[in-house]
Amino acid sequence: MSVYGPVVKIHPVVLASIGDSYERRNEGASRVIGTLLGTIDKHSVEVTNCFSVPHNESEDEVAVDMEFAKNMYELHKRVSPSEVIIGWYATGFDITEHSVLIHEYYSREATNPIHLTVDTALQSGKMNIRAYVSAQMGVPGKTVGVMFTPLSVRYVYYDTERIGVDLLQRTRVTPSRTKGLTSDLSQVASSASRVQDMLATVLSYIEDVLSGKVTADNSVGRFLMDLVNKVPTISAEDFETMLNSNINDLLMVTYLSNLTQAQIALNEKLRLRPTHYTAIHIYHC
């Protein structure tokens, strides 16, 4: 639980990148570290990207390739100018003495950076993910120490990331731990089924409230009212006509794309086919 400070929102691609860097770590390395990129607002810090930074550490000292970190950040800025340095991550369960030294460097690169720890070794039986912010402690004129205060962590995702997360979830129930991508039509059918289930849940809740089985919740009622207001008013016949028109357009685009693909494949085969010339003799009488 957080004592104070913003909420840290983490995207799945960040966790996947951290896990991949841990699996690819150098031989003998106990952990990996890296830079966190994202955006900051008044109430939250959203971590949308990251990259690992080479480092070496022993019991007495730690060495971080600062030049590599700066070059990587400059390259990331060309692709995503809106993403800024918001902190750093380290694999492991605890905060070490070297973490304080590394955090001092990132304090020069970002204002009040966050420190993210990811237990990739599953020391507690699961991948614990914790976020911290540093605060100085001590008395005036004396040695000043650093205290790491925990922050609340939430997991968020874009719609495109949701597809990958759902695919990874389905691999848990397969014996081979692998799962292929589904077709577009199957995804549409699955999405429609989920929407139908959610509508059934909403209708069941409304019926229970009207019958007095469940106490009405004003916040839920406001969400449902907003949901109803966002649905455009359209008759069933007009909706069916619009849907059929969109389906026909989609089928036409699919047909044209398949036809173009077949034409390209046929053209390549004709180009690769050797040309044989037949001699024709013309006799003049």
GROMACS .gro file of C-alpha atoms in nm:
model
  285
    1MET     CA    1   0.000   0.000   0.000
    2SER     CA    2   0.122   0.349  -0.076
    3VAL     CA    3   0.184   0.600   0.199
    4TYR     CA    4   0.169   0.902  -0.031
    5GLY     CA    5   0.252   0.993  -0.384
    6PRO     CA    6   0.113   0.919  -0.730
    7VAL     CA    7  -0.030   0.591  -0.856
    8VAL     CA    8   0.208   0.397  -1.080
    9LYS     CA    9   0.036   0.254  -1.390
   10ILE     CA   10   0.231  -0.020  -1.565
   11HIS     CA   11   0.167  -0.154  -1.916
   12PRO     CA   12   0.217  -0.524  -2.003
   13VAL     CA   13   0.488  -0.448  -2.260
   14VAL     CA   14   0.706  -0.309  -1.979
   15LEU     CA   15   0.681  -0.628  -1.775
   16ALA     CA   16   0.749  -0.841  -2.083
   17SER     CA   17   1.058  -0.635  -2.165
   18ILE     CA   18   1.190  -0.663  -1.808
   19GLY     CA   19   1.136  -1.040  -1.806
   20ASP     CA   20   1.310  -1.074  -2.143
   21SER     CA   21   1.611  -0.870  -2.029
   22TYR     CA   22   1.638  -1.087  -1.717
   23GLU     CA   23   1.637  -1.406  -1.924
   24ARG     CA   24   1.908  -1.261  -2.154
   25ARG     CA   25   2.129  -1.130  -1.873
   26ASN     CA   26   2.503  -1.192  -1.878
   27GLU     CA   27   2.638  -1.506  -1.720
   28GLY     CA   28   2.696  -1.454  -1.349
   29ALA     CA   29   2.474  -1.146  -1.325
   30SER     CA   30   2.231  -1.163  -1.035
   31ARG     CA   31   1.997  -0.894  -1.162
   32VAL     CA   32   1.938  -0.645  -1.442
   33ILE     CA   33   1.851  -0.277  -1.431
   34GLY     CA   34   1.706  -0.038  -1.683
   35THR     CA   35   1.539   0.295  -1.753
   36LEU     CA   36   1.163   0.348  -1.729
   37LEU     CA   37   0.991   0.572  -1.983
   38GLY     CA   38   0.642   0.713  -1.975
   39THR     CA   39   0.428   1.012  -1.890
   40ILE     CA   40   0.349   1.200  -1.569
   41ASP     CA   41   0.041   1.388  -1.458
   42LYS     CA   42  -0.081   1.525  -1.126
   43HIS     CA   43  -0.207   1.200  -0.980
   44SER     CA   44  -0.029   0.918  -1.163
   45VAL     CA   45   0.286   0.802  -1.337
   46GLU     CA   46   0.223   0.584  -1.643
   47VAL     CA   47   0.506   0.349  -1.745
   48THR     CA   48   0.470   0.274  -2.117
   49ASN     CA   49   0.821   0.165  -2.220
   50CYS     CA   50   1.164   0.071  -2.087
   51PHE     CA   51   1.508  -0.048  -2.190
   52SER     CA   52   1.782  -0.232  -2.004
   53VAL     CA   53   2.113  -0.067  -1.915
   54PRO     CA   54   2.438  -0.269  -1.888
   55HIS     CA   55   2.594  -0.264  -1.544
   56ASN     CA   56   2.835  -0.455  -1.322
   57GLU     CA   57   2.810  -0.478  -0.948
   58SER     CA   58   2.998  -0.650  -0.671
   59GLU     CA   59   2.979  -0.633  -0.295
   60ASP     CA   60   3.190  -0.316  -0.287
   61GLU     CA   61   3.093  -0.115  -0.595
   62VAL     CA   62   2.854  -0.078  -0.885
   63ALA     CA   63   2.930   0.047  -1.236
   64VAL     CA   64   2.657   0.157  -1.477
   65ASP     CA   65   2.707   0.236  -1.846
   66MET     CA   66   2.570   0.591  -1.835
   67GLU     CA   67   2.671   0.666  -2.195
   68PHE     CA   68   2.464   0.370  -2.320
   69ALA     CA   69   2.163   0.491  -2.122
   70LYS     CA   70   2.187   0.841  -2.270
   71ASN     CA   71   2.223   0.712  -2.628
   72MET     CA   72   1.927   0.478  -2.590
   73TYR     CA   73   1.711   0.756  -2.453
   74GLU     CA   74   1.803   0.983  -2.745
   75LEU     CA   75   1.698   0.708  -2.988
   76HIS     CA   76   1.370   0.656  -2.803
   77LYS     CA   77   1.295   1.028  -2.818
   78ARG     CA   78   1.306   1.016  -3.198
   79VAL     CA   79   1.034   0.749  -3.201
   80SER     CA   80   0.823   0.863  -2.904
   81PRO     CA   81   0.895   1.226  -2.812
   82SER     CA   82   0.618   1.226  -2.551
   83GLU     CA   83   0.789   0.957  -2.339
   84VAL     CA   84   1.031   1.091  -2.080
   85ILE     CA   85   1.251   0.929  -1.818
   86ILE     CA   86   1.039   0.866  -1.510
   87GLY     CA   87   1.265   0.633  -1.314
   88TRP     CA   88   1.439   0.298  -1.329
   89TYR     CA   89   1.376  -0.068  -1.260
   90ALA     CA   90   1.570  -0.356  -1.111
   91THR     CA   91   1.493  -0.725  -1.092
   92GLY     CA   92   1.490  -0.868  -0.744
   93PHE     CA   93   1.284  -0.870  -0.431
   94ASP     CA   94   1.465  -0.620  -0.208
   95ILE     CA   95   1.628  -0.279  -0.231
   96THR     CA   96   2.006  -0.303  -0.192
   97GLU     CA   97   2.271  -0.050  -0.097
   98HIS     CA   98   2.364  -0.015  -0.462
   99SER     CA   99   2.007   0.086  -0.538
  100VAL     CA  100   2.064   0.412  -0.351
  101LEU     CA  101   2.365   0.496  -0.571
  102ILE     CA  102   2.180   0.416  -0.893
  103HIS     CA  103   1.880   0.615  -0.775
  104GLU     CA  104   2.102   0.920  -0.723
  105TYR     CA  105   2.197   0.910  -1.091
  106TYR     CA  106   1.834   0.893  -1.206
  107SER     CA  107   1.749   1.177  -0.968
  108ARG     CA  108   1.963   1.396  -1.194
  109GLU     CA  109   1.778   1.275  -1.504
  110ALA     CA  110   1.422   1.305  -1.371
  111THR     CA  111   1.235   1.491  -1.099
  112ASN     CA  112   1.148   1.258  -0.813
  113PRO     CA  113   1.202   0.936  -1.011
  114ILE     CA  114   1.030   0.611  -0.921
  115HIS     CA  115   1.206   0.283  -0.855
  116LEU     CA  116   1.036  -0.036  -0.974
  117THR     CA  117   1.134  -0.380  -0.844
  118VAL     CA  118   1.024  -0.696  -1.026
  119ASP     CA  119   1.074  -1.032  -0.857
  120THR     CA  120   1.161  -1.230  -1.171
  121ALA     CA  121   1.310  -1.512  -0.961
  122LEU     CA  122   0.969  -1.568  -0.796
  123GLN     CA  123   1.123  -1.576  -0.448
  124SER     CA  124   0.780  -1.534  -0.288
  125GLY     CA  125   0.611  -1.782  -0.519
  126LYS     CA  126   0.485  -1.513  -0.758
  127MET     CA  127   0.619  -1.215  -0.948
  128ASN     CA  128   0.587  -0.935  -0.695
  129ILE     CA  129   0.599  -0.590  -0.853
  130ARG     CA  130   0.657  -0.291  -0.628
  131ALA     CA  131   0.714   0.078  -0.689
  132TYR     CA  132   0.894   0.323  -0.462
  133VAL     CA  133   0.979   0.688  -0.442
  134SER     CA  134   1.272   0.818  -0.241
  135ALA     CA  135   1.262   1.072   0.039
  136GLN     CA  136   1.552   1.219   0.230
  137MET     CA  137   1.563   1.171   0.603
  138GLY     CA  138   1.786   1.306   0.879
  139VAL     CA  139   1.843   1.617   1.088
  140PRO     CA  140   1.987   1.952   0.976
  141GLY     CA  141   2.366   1.957   0.972
  142LYS     CA  142   2.393   1.581   1.004
  143THR     CA  143   2.427   1.292   0.760
  144VAL     CA  144   2.125   1.268   0.536
  145GLY     CA  145   1.989   0.924   0.444
  146VAL     CA  146   1.739   0.804   0.185
  147MET     CA  147   1.417   0.621   0.257
  148PHE     CA  148   1.216   0.443  -0.012
  149THR     CA  149   0.841   0.483   0.031
  150PRO     CA  150   0.608   0.238  -0.147
  151LEU     CA  151   0.353   0.352  -0.403
  152SER     CA  152   0.031   0.199  -0.530
  153VAL     CA  153   0.071  -0.005  -0.849
  154ARG     CA  154  -0.197  -0.058  -1.111
  155TYR     CA  155  -0.187  -0.253  -1.436
  156VAL     CA  156  -0.330  -0.085  -1.745
  157TYR     CA  157  -0.320  -0.167  -2.113
  158TYR     CA  158  -0.408  -0.036  -2.456
  159ASP     CA  159  -0.654  -0.223  -2.676
  160THR     CA  160  -0.368  -0.360  -2.885
  161GLU     CA  161  -0.191  -0.488  -2.573
  162ARG     CA  162  -0.512  -0.659  -2.459
  163ILE     CA  163  -0.492  -0.895  -2.758
  164GLY     CA  164  -0.147  -1.016  -2.654
  165VAL     CA  165  -0.246  -1.049  -2.289
  166ASP     CA  166  -0.552  -1.256  -2.378
  167LEU     CA  167  -0.338  -1.480  -2.598
  168LEU     CA  168  -0.088  -1.536  -2.316
  169GLN     CA  169  -0.372  -1.617  -2.078
  170ARG     CA  170  -0.498  -1.890  -2.312
  171THR     CA  171  -0.159  -2.061  -2.311
  172ARG     CA  172  -0.202  -2.141  -1.940
  173VAL     CA  173  -0.467  -2.405  -2.007
  174THR     CA  174  -0.289  -2.580  -2.294
  175PRO     CA  175  -0.053  -2.872  -2.212
  176SER     CA  176   0.210  -2.755  -2.463
  177ARG     CA  177   0.194  -2.396  -2.326
  178THR     CA  178   0.156  -2.271  -2.684
  179LYS     CA  179  -0.138  -2.115  -2.861
  180GLY     CA  180  -0.177  -1.994  -3.218
  181LEU     CA  181  -0.338  -1.674  -3.331
  182THR     CA  182  -0.709  -1.689  -3.407
  183SER     CA  183  -0.871  -1.563  -3.724
  184ASP     CA  184  -1.040  -1.223  -3.748
  185LEU     CA  185  -1.383  -1.383  -3.760
  186SER     CA  186  -1.311  -1.585  -3.445
  187GLN     CA  187  -1.200  -1.271  -3.263
  188VAL     CA  188  -1.519  -1.091  -3.364
  189ALA     CA  189  -1.727  -1.384  -3.241
  190SER     CA  190  -1.536  -1.396  -2.913
  191SER     CA  191  -1.577  -1.021  -2.859
  192ALA     CA  192  -1.949  -1.042  -2.934
  193SER     CA  193  -1.982  -1.326  -2.684
  194ARG     CA  194  -1.806  -1.123  -2.414
  195VAL     CA  195  -2.031  -0.825  -2.480
  196GLN     CA  196  -2.336  -1.050  -2.455
  197ASP     CA  197  -2.215  -1.190  -2.122
  198MET     CA  198  -2.154  -0.841  -1.985
  199LEU     CA  199  -2.499  -0.726  -2.095
  200ALA     CA  200  -2.651  -1.030  -1.925
  201THR     CA  201  -2.467  -0.939  -1.604
  202VAL     CA  202  -2.593  -0.580  -1.621
  203LEU     CA  203  -2.951  -0.690  -1.683
  204SER     CA  204  -2.934  -0.935  -1.394
  205TYR     CA  205  -2.810  -0.659  -1.163
  206ILE     CA  206  -3.087  -0.421  -1.272
  207GLU     CA  207  -3.353  -0.686  -1.218
  208ASP     CA  208  -3.216  -0.763  -0.869
  209VAL     CA  209  -3.223  -0.392  -0.780
  210LEU     CA  210  -3.580  -0.349  -0.905
  211SER     CA  211  -3.696  -0.657  -0.713
  212GLY     CA  212  -3.524  -0.543  -0.394
  213LYS     CA  213  -3.276  -0.828  -0.374
  214VAL     CA  214  -2.977  -0.594  -0.405
  215THR     CA  215  -2.934  -0.246  -0.262
  216ALA     CA  216  -2.905   0.019  -0.531
  217ASP     CA  217  -2.563   0.177  -0.577
  218ASN     CA  218  -2.570   0.535  -0.704
  219SER     CA  219  -2.224   0.518  -0.858
  220VAL     CA  220  -2.319   0.207  -1.059
  221GLY     CA  221  -2.639   0.379  -1.167
  222ARG     CA  222  -2.445   0.679  -1.296
  223PHE     CA  223  -2.210   0.453  -1.494
  224LEU     CA  224  -2.506   0.272  -1.648
  225MET     CA  225  -2.673   0.603  -1.735
  226ASP     CA  226  -2.357   0.725  -1.908
  227LEU     CA  227  -2.338   0.395  -2.096
  228VAL     CA  228  -2.698   0.423  -2.215
  229ASN     CA  229  -2.650   0.784  -2.325
  230LYS     CA  230  -2.348   0.690  -2.535
  231VAL     CA  231  -2.548   0.437  -2.737
  232PRO     CA  232  -2.689   0.610  -3.049
  233THR     CA  233  -3.064   0.597  -3.098
  234ILE     CA  234  -3.124   0.382  -3.406
  235SER     CA  235  -3.394   0.144  -3.512
  236ALA     CA  236  -3.336  -0.227  -3.555
  237GLU     CA  237  -3.395  -0.208  -3.931
  238ASP     CA  238  -3.146   0.077  -3.979
  239PHE     CA  239  -2.888  -0.101  -3.765
  240GLU     CA  240  -2.926  -0.422  -3.966
  241THR     CA  241  -2.891  -0.229  -4.292
  242MET     CA  242  -2.577  -0.054  -4.167
  243LEU     CA  243  -2.427  -0.380  -4.042
  244ASN     CA  244  -2.493  -0.562  -4.369
  245SER     CA  245  -2.342  -0.273  -4.563
  246ASN     CA  246  -2.026  -0.280  -4.352
  247ILE     CA  247  -2.001  -0.658  -4.387
  248ASN     CA  248  -2.036  -0.632  -4.766
  249ASP     CA  249  -1.762  -0.367  -4.775
  250LEU     CA  250  -1.538  -0.588  -4.564
  251LEU     CA  251  -1.599  -0.890  -4.786
  252MET     CA  252  -1.527  -0.683  -5.096
  253VAL     CA  253  -1.196  -0.560  -4.951
  254THR     CA  254  -1.103  -0.915  -4.852
  255TYR     CA  255  -1.188  -1.043  -5.201
  256LEU     CA  256  -0.984  -0.770  -5.371
  257SER     CA  257  -0.685  -0.830  -5.144
  258ASN     CA  258  -0.694  -1.205  -5.214
  259LEU     CA  259  -0.727  -1.137  -5.587
  260THR     CA  260  -0.430  -0.900  -5.579
  261GLN     CA  261  -0.224  -1.153  -5.386
  262ALA     CA  262  -0.304  -1.425  -5.638
  263GLN     CA  263  -0.218  -1.190  -5.927
  264ILE     CA  264   0.119  -1.105  -5.772
  265ALA     CA  265   0.198  -1.473  -5.710
  266LEU     CA  266   0.104  -1.560  -6.071
  267ASN     CA  267   0.317  -1.275  -6.204
  268GLU     CA  268   0.618  -1.395  -6.005
  269LYS     CA  269   0.581  -1.748  -6.143
  270LEU     CA  270   0.560  -1.616  -6.499
  271ARG     CA  271   0.873  -1.411  -6.446
  272LEU     CA  272   1.066  -1.707  -6.309
  273ARG     CA  273   0.955  -1.939  -6.592
  274PRO     CA  274   1.232  -1.974  -6.857
  275THR     CA  275   1.147  -1.847  -7.202
  276HIS     CA  276   1.197  -2.083  -7.498
  277TYR     CA  277   1.200  -1.953  -7.852
  278THR     CA  278   1.087  -2.167  -8.145
  279ALA     CA  279   1.252  -2.109  -8.479
  280ILE     CA  280   1.012  -2.037  -8.763
  281HIS     CA  281   1.137  -2.078  -9.117
  282ILE     CA  282   0.971  -1.874  -9.388
  283TYR     CA  283   1.006  -1.999  -9.747
  284HIS     CA  284   0.949  -1.772 -10.045
  285CYS     CA  285   0.827  -1.934 -10.359
   0.00000   0.00000   0.00000
